[in-house]
Amino acid sequence: MAIRKKALMSAMSLTVVSAMALTGCGNNNDNSASGNSASPASSSNSSDTKAADSSKKDVTLTYTIWDQLQQPAMEAIAKEFTAENPNIKVKVEVIPWGDYWTKMSAAAPAGTLPDVFWMHSGQFVKYASGNFLEPITDKVESGEIDMNNYAAGTGSIYVLDGQNYAVPKDFDTIGLAYNKELFDQAGIPYPDDTWDYAKLAEVAKQLSQPDKGIYGFAAKMDTQGGYWNDMLANGGYIVSEDGTKSGYDDPASIEALKARYQMILDGASPTHQQMTDTDSTEMFKSGKLAMIFEGDWRTADIDGSDIIHGKWNWAPLPKGTAKRGNIINGLGNTMSASGKHKDEAWQFLKFLGSKRAAEITAEMGAAIPAYKDTQSAWVKSKPELNLQVFIDQTVDATAYPAGSKAYPVWFPKESEIMAQAWGGNISIEEGAKQVAAMMNQAIADNK
């Protein structure tokens, strides 16, 4: 996530664990990374193998993603795949998040989805239940790909009615980004793992200078990258573990929502309208915010700002009364059920899920790879930033709550109701209770 931000986040996830592509070199010892050609068993069949290879039809696959920042890594992966499979070329196509699902929604019923494309957990049920995704359950059961190779349970995210539909790509969690320069000017120590939510609110108020357009924290109305983490940390929940009940009307959830909104009332955060007019992460990038919750997928974007580059870092989310809450989410690579080159698409999908592809993703700093034990290269990709916090927080993370047929119904409506509360038209408690009632109805109607 990322964006998962509008999925949120990231998503997630986690909660959120994630990674994108990387260039790199080295020997490929991972069986799942191999293409569809094999070394001849002996010299006696070498000529047969060459003849078979030469007879393969040239194919060009379309691989569609939504993050331009990850395009170089995805192209590096595609290039290495083609080197191993000369007859299969891959065209990486980027459709920005704002247009991605609009175009996919139109392409799905028309049978024109890309051969291989990114899938978000928040959209998964819609496409899987519509039979637009090619199931890969037989590949999993045959051992062609092992879901146990992926971290933090990401292999189970894209399963519906017992069918597997995606190969884990990356995972994401949420961190606390802070502006070191604003902290230094105020003589306040940087956030660390001892912070709780009371400390966050206290320091946010100390760092705010509304007359200069500077605020201590972005108390934004957001799910994966915002108050879902607060609710969990305070002992609340989003949806019950069995998926039968909303947690928005739980007293602990309401208390956490009120505490976040109070930071706006205290002048420690921009107003909802201000953050609607200007994205809060853009405010952080321009030096107008001291702290913000954000997903790891925004690292390259934030660090690319000339204003804040070298002046910021990541810290873990603060501790709550119950725990250190965090949402983990994970992206998956899927293939179209109506694709014309399914055999070749599967070979590429398998390579995308390989250790080698994860290493490329990590080394290039694109995202946190889902493949186990490949995350360290991502952490080292920007040694000046404390990226390890995103890996460490997977221990406390809760999965992004999208794995039900009710989710696509209630999630869009959640923001409509909460916007009324964050805009001051109804109370936070009333907004939370309205969301809970709406969610419970959606769950009952979509069992």
XYZ file of C-alpha atoms in Angstrom:
447
model
C 0.000 0.000 0.000
C -0.827 1.297 -1.205
C -1.980 3.208 -2.910
C -3.483 1.255 -0.881
C -4.480 4.290 0.870
C -7.824 4.517 -0.841
C -8.411 0.827 -0.588
C -6.303 1.299 2.826
C -3.440 0.342 3.155
C -2.160 0.045 2.186
C -4.195 -1.469 3.787
C -4.249 -4.286 6.091
C -1.749 -4.674 5.136
C -1.700 -6.059 7.493
C -2.632 -5.090 8.155
C 1.084 -4.497 6.914
C 3.319 -8.359 5.214
C 4.452 -6.219 1.320
C 7.150 -5.436 -1.382
C 7.661 -4.248 -4.931
C 10.288 -4.837 -7.501
C 14.022 -4.611 -7.396
C 16.913 -4.929 -9.725
C 19.633 -7.213 -8.700
C 21.851 -10.004 -9.788
C 22.670 -13.411 -8.518
C 21.979 -17.058 -9.117
C 18.401 -18.239 -9.067
C 18.181 -21.298 -6.845
C 14.435 -21.058 -6.315
C 12.427 -23.625 -8.236
C 9.352 -21.424 -8.384
C 11.352 -18.771 -10.217
C 12.128 -20.941 -13.184
C 10.474 -20.414 -16.509
C 8.772 -23.059 -18.619
C 11.992 -24.309 -20.170
C 14.136 -26.935 -18.473
C 17.710 -28.116 -18.838
C 17.965 -31.314 -20.899
C 18.352 -34.401 -18.777
C 21.065 -35.755 -21.049
C 22.778 -35.062 -24.334
C 20.492 -37.574 -26.011
C 17.454 -35.317 -25.710
C 19.256 -31.979 -26.086
C 18.361 -31.632 -29.756
C 14.723 -32.484 -29.006
C 14.610 -29.794 -26.342
C 16.111 -27.201 -28.652
C 13.619 -28.110 -31.334
C 10.767 -27.758 -28.875
C 12.093 -24.382 -27.693
C 12.432 -23.090 -31.239
C 8.842 -24.065 -31.998
C 7.398 -21.996 -29.155
C 5.202 -19.153 -30.327
C 6.272 -15.620 -29.451
C 3.834 -14.072 -26.994
C 3.558 -10.619 -25.431
C 1.811 -10.434 -22.073
C 0.350 -7.301 -20.523
C 1.145 -6.788 -16.843
C -0.885 -3.933 -15.341
C -0.042 -2.133 -12.089
C -1.121 1.122 -10.452
C 2.080 2.544 -8.960
C 4.458 4.413 -11.259
C 7.112 4.412 -8.537
C 7.208 0.624 -8.739
C 7.329 0.488 -12.516
C 11.158 0.261 -12.745
C 11.210 -2.716 -10.393
C 8.363 -4.476 -12.188
C 10.115 -3.919 -15.517
C 13.342 -5.321 -14.075
C 11.469 -8.454 -13.022
C 9.846 -8.736 -16.453
C 13.209 -8.347 -18.163
C 14.767 -11.132 -16.121
C 11.781 -13.365 -16.782
C 12.060 -12.817 -20.536
C 15.779 -13.606 -20.383
C 14.802 -17.035 -19.084
C 11.803 -17.322 -21.414
C 12.808 -15.626 -24.691
C 9.498 -16.342 -26.398
C 7.511 -14.466 -23.736
C 7.783 -10.697 -23.604
C 6.035 -8.632 -20.938
C 4.679 -5.122 -21.337
C 4.306 -3.342 -17.990
C 1.367 -0.944 -18.084
C 0.684 1.637 -15.360
C -2.836 2.895 -14.664
C -2.943 5.349 -11.724
C -4.943 4.211 -8.696
C -7.639 6.796 -9.344
C -8.461 5.216 -12.707
C -7.323 1.648 -12.125
C -10.502 0.089 -10.783
C -12.755 2.069 -13.098
C -10.951 0.576 -16.074
C -10.755 -2.885 -14.544
C -14.490 -2.828 -13.762
C -15.205 -2.123 -17.424
C -12.660 -4.629 -18.740
C -13.785 -7.534 -16.551
C -17.264 -8.156 -18.043
C -15.935 -7.337 -21.508
C -13.340 -10.086 -21.225
C -10.468 -7.663 -21.813
C -8.640 -7.726 -18.479
C -4.824 -7.694 -18.703
C -3.090 -11.081 -18.787
C -1.606 -10.464 -15.334
C -2.422 -7.614 -12.960
C -2.234 -6.342 -9.401
C -5.096 -7.185 -7.072
C -6.019 -5.408 -3.839
C -7.715 -7.251 -0.990
C -10.476 -4.654 -0.948
C -11.427 -5.460 -4.552
C -10.711 -9.187 -4.542
C -14.147 -10.597 -3.646
C -15.815 -8.665 -6.459
C -13.501 -10.068 -9.120
C -13.253 -13.593 -7.734
C -17.002 -14.006 -7.227
C -17.577 -12.630 -10.730
C -15.371 -15.397 -12.185
C -13.042 -12.809 -13.707
C -9.895 -14.259 -12.108
C -8.268 -17.532 -13.107
C -8.133 -19.904 -10.101
C -4.673 -21.260 -9.335
C -5.759 -23.838 -6.770
C -4.475 -26.722 -8.901
C -1.047 -25.074 -9.058
C -0.991 -24.729 -5.276
C -2.163 -28.286 -4.697
C 0.392 -29.684 -7.141
C 3.201 -27.837 -5.384
C 4.093 -25.593 -8.320
C 3.832 -22.745 -5.868
C 3.980 -23.012 -2.082
C 1.901 -20.505 -0.124
C 3.978 -21.279 2.970
C 6.824 -19.347 1.353
C 5.084 -16.047 2.055
C 5.198 -13.992 5.241
C 2.495 -13.004 7.696
C -0.225 -15.199 6.270
C -0.358 -13.274 3.007
C -0.884 -16.540 1.156
C -4.382 -16.815 2.618
C -5.610 -13.316 1.718
C -6.773 -14.149 -1.787
C -8.783 -17.282 -1.094
C -12.546 -17.444 -1.639
C -14.724 -20.533 -1.198
C -11.614 -22.677 -0.958
C -10.104 -21.431 -4.228
C -6.744 -19.652 -4.556
C -6.682 -16.739 -6.966
C -3.446 -14.809 -6.414
C 0.239 -15.140 -5.692
C 1.361 -12.834 -2.850
C 3.438 -9.890 -4.034
C 4.128 -7.704 -1.036
C 2.746 -6.619 2.301
C 2.458 -3.327 4.115
C 2.009 -1.972 7.601
C 1.603 1.542 8.989
C 4.273 3.744 10.570
C 4.553 7.143 12.218
C 6.395 9.558 9.929
C 7.896 12.567 11.687
C 9.659 15.775 10.661
C 13.000 15.884 12.476
C 13.503 19.580 11.758
C 10.279 20.602 13.511
C 11.167 18.429 16.503
C 14.673 19.911 16.660
C 13.352 23.462 16.511
C 11.073 22.740 19.466
C 13.763 20.864 21.390
C 11.561 17.766 21.658
C 13.046 14.235 21.407
C 11.963 12.182 18.409
C 9.184 9.589 18.727
C 10.302 6.104 19.764
C 8.817 2.796 20.874
C 8.021 4.139 24.340
C 5.381 6.525 23.015
C 1.716 5.978 23.731
C -1.303 7.833 22.377
C -1.286 10.295 25.263
C 2.293 11.252 24.388
C 1.347 11.605 20.719
C -1.474 14.018 21.566
C 0.693 15.985 23.988
C 3.585 16.485 21.574
C 1.262 17.196 18.639
C -0.215 20.084 20.589
C 3.256 21.400 21.531
C 4.431 21.341 17.915
C 1.385 23.043 16.416
C 1.665 26.611 15.147
C -1.694 27.198 13.426
C -0.834 30.841 12.754
C 2.042 29.582 10.577
C 0.015 26.768 9.056
C 2.038 24.143 10.918
C 0.382 21.302 12.835
C 1.679 18.568 15.082
C -0.316 15.661 13.680
C -2.736 14.784 10.897
C -5.832 13.406 12.642
C -7.171 12.394 9.258
C -10.364 10.517 8.557
C -8.823 7.333 7.204
C -9.215 3.620 7.791
C -6.084 1.557 7.098
C -3.755 4.529 7.521
C -5.756 6.150 10.301
C -8.271 5.318 12.986
C -8.475 1.557 12.440
C -5.060 1.431 14.106
C -6.339 3.614 16.984
C -9.388 1.395 17.502
C -7.285 -1.758 17.699
C -4.724 -0.178 20.018
C -7.471 0.885 22.407
C -8.961 -2.613 22.601
C -11.685 -2.065 20.016
C -12.132 -3.856 16.735
C -13.285 -3.281 13.174
C -15.116 -6.538 12.512
C -15.401 -9.485 14.884
C -13.081 -12.414 14.244
C -15.946 -14.537 12.951
C -16.973 -11.694 10.624
C -20.508 -11.433 12.020
C -20.459 -8.070 13.787
C -19.082 -4.554 13.361
C -16.833 -3.190 16.074
C -17.478 0.496 15.386
C -20.029 0.763 18.193
C -17.769 -0.946 20.726
C -17.063 1.548 23.566
C -13.290 1.159 23.111
C -13.587 1.897 19.384
C -15.715 4.991 19.997
C -13.270 6.235 22.626
C -10.382 5.917 20.156
C -12.302 7.734 17.421
C -13.160 10.565 19.808
C -9.532 10.901 20.900
C -8.378 11.295 17.312
C -11.046 13.884 16.531
C -10.194 15.777 19.725
C -6.800 16.597 18.235
C -8.592 18.633 15.563
C -10.637 20.429 18.224
C -7.427 21.159 20.149
C -5.781 22.747 17.119
C -3.116 20.034 17.084
C -4.284 18.871 13.659
C -5.578 20.520 10.496
C -9.352 20.438 10.150
C -11.143 17.833 8.062
C -11.808 20.495 5.436
C -8.140 21.459 5.291
C -7.146 17.830 4.823
C -9.851 17.428 2.189
C -8.559 20.429 0.269
C -4.919 19.331 0.572
C -3.938 15.724 1.134
C -2.331 15.367 4.554
C 0.679 13.508 3.185
C 1.282 16.380 0.797
C 1.192 18.682 3.842
C 3.832 16.504 5.490
C 5.985 16.558 2.359
C 5.844 20.360 2.338
C 6.984 20.646 5.958
C 3.588 21.698 7.365
C 3.012 18.606 9.513
C 5.239 17.264 12.256
C 3.729 13.766 12.315
C 1.429 11.551 10.280
C 0.374 7.920 10.157
C 1.245 6.565 6.728
C 1.937 3.300 4.956
C 5.386 2.072 3.994
C 4.404 2.347 0.329
C 4.613 6.146 0.596
C 8.316 6.053 1.529
C 9.684 6.811 -1.945
C 7.012 9.438 -2.530
C 7.746 11.291 0.710
C 11.498 11.021 0.367
C 11.264 12.388 -3.149
C 10.185 15.779 -1.795
C 13.053 18.275 -1.958
C 11.506 20.112 0.985
C 11.635 17.244 3.462
C 14.302 14.944 2.045
C 16.873 14.216 4.761
C 14.693 15.840 7.419
C 12.323 13.015 8.319
C 12.149 9.425 9.518
C 9.842 6.605 10.581
C 8.900 5.475 14.097
C 6.505 2.734 15.236
C 2.899 3.604 15.932
C 2.242 4.568 19.563
C 1.091 2.012 22.116
C -2.557 2.009 23.087
C -4.217 0.906 26.314
C -4.513 -2.634 24.942
C -1.621 -3.028 22.485
C 0.252 -1.414 19.613
C -2.388 -1.597 16.887
C -1.502 -1.889 13.228
C -3.222 -2.923 10.007
C -1.396 -5.287 7.674
C -2.396 -5.738 4.068
C -0.895 -7.468 1.078
C -1.069 -7.116 -2.675
C -1.419 -10.119 -4.939
C -0.638 -10.841 -8.577
C -3.540 -12.385 -10.471
C -4.261 -13.565 -14.010
C -7.350 -13.043 -16.131
C -9.823 -15.889 -16.530
C -10.396 -14.751 -20.101
C -6.739 -14.362 -21.078
C -5.596 -15.731 -24.428
C -2.178 -16.860 -23.198
C -2.877 -18.591 -19.898
C 0.061 -21.002 -19.993
C 2.512 -18.148 -20.530
C 0.667 -15.943 -18.026
C 1.023 -18.674 -15.409
C 4.754 -18.937 -16.043
C 5.093 -15.209 -15.480
C 2.789 -15.282 -12.447
C 4.923 -18.034 -10.951
C 8.072 -16.002 -11.557
C 6.462 -12.951 -9.927
C 5.944 -15.120 -6.847
C 9.515 -16.365 -6.795
C 12.284 -15.533 -4.374
C 14.235 -13.906 -7.201
C 11.406 -11.486 -8.021
C 11.115 -10.650 -4.325
C 14.837 -9.920 -4.157
C 14.573 -7.540 -7.085
C 11.628 -5.792 -5.445
C 13.470 -5.433 -2.157
C 16.800 -4.315 -3.579
C 15.114 -1.579 -5.595
C 13.160 -0.426 -2.551
C 9.819 -0.775 -4.312
C 7.922 -2.469 -1.487
C 8.226 -5.065 1.274
C 8.327 -8.426 -0.502
C 5.926 -11.066 0.749
C 8.433 -13.873 0.127
C 9.915 -14.953 3.441
C 13.398 -13.808 4.430
C 13.785 -11.327 1.553
C 12.750 -8.184 3.438
C 16.223 -7.211 4.686
C 17.262 -5.872 1.301
C 14.233 -3.568 1.333
C 15.200 -2.294 4.784
C 18.732 -1.611 3.525
C 17.504 0.121 0.369
C 17.234 3.391 2.320
C 19.612 2.974 5.275
C 19.034 6.554 6.428
C 15.406 5.699 7.222
C 14.192 3.366 9.950
C 12.325 0.998 7.650
C 12.713 -1.877 10.094
C 9.703 -0.565 12.043
C 7.383 -1.870 9.329
C 8.777 -5.386 9.599
C 8.779 -5.371 13.409
C 5.145 -4.279 13.583
C 3.875 -7.363 11.780
C 3.906 -9.119 15.152
C 1.089 -6.879 16.433
C -0.691 -6.395 13.138
C -4.297 -7.248 12.320
C -5.241 -8.289 8.792
C -7.081 -5.809 6.606
C -10.757 -6.801 7.051
C -11.722 -7.404 3.440
C -12.231 -11.153 3.293
C -16.018 -11.275 3.063
C -18.763 -10.672 0.532
C -20.100 -7.924 2.800
C -16.923 -5.821 2.612
C -17.514 -4.335 -0.882
C -20.954 -3.283 0.337
C -20.079 -1.610 3.625
C -16.647 -0.132 2.898
C -17.737 2.623 0.443
C -20.567 3.623 2.764
C -18.267 3.849 5.785
C -16.487 6.927 4.476
C -19.772 8.639 3.575
C -20.970 8.371 7.167
C -17.648 9.143 8.845
C -17.216 12.242 6.672
C -20.355 13.625 8.321
C -18.824 13.053 11.743
C -15.362 14.365 10.831
C -17.004 17.382 9.237
C -18.863 18.171 12.453
C -22.385 17.529 11.146
C -23.006 14.664 13.572
C -21.137 13.537 16.663
C -18.321 11.008 16.442
C -20.325 8.578 18.556
C -23.390 8.905 16.339
C -21.264 8.403 13.244
C -19.666 5.281 14.697
C -23.052 3.829 15.636
C -24.466 4.551 12.187
C -21.493 2.798 10.584
C -21.965 -0.195 12.877
C -25.655 -0.498 12.008
C -24.907 -0.206 8.303
C -22.110 -2.801 8.492
C -24.232 -5.252 10.466
C -26.969 -4.997 7.861
C -24.474 -5.565 5.056
C -23.105 -8.616 6.869
C -26.599 -10.023 7.371
C -27.510 -9.469 3.724
C -24.326 -11.024 2.341
C -23.723 -14.184 4.328
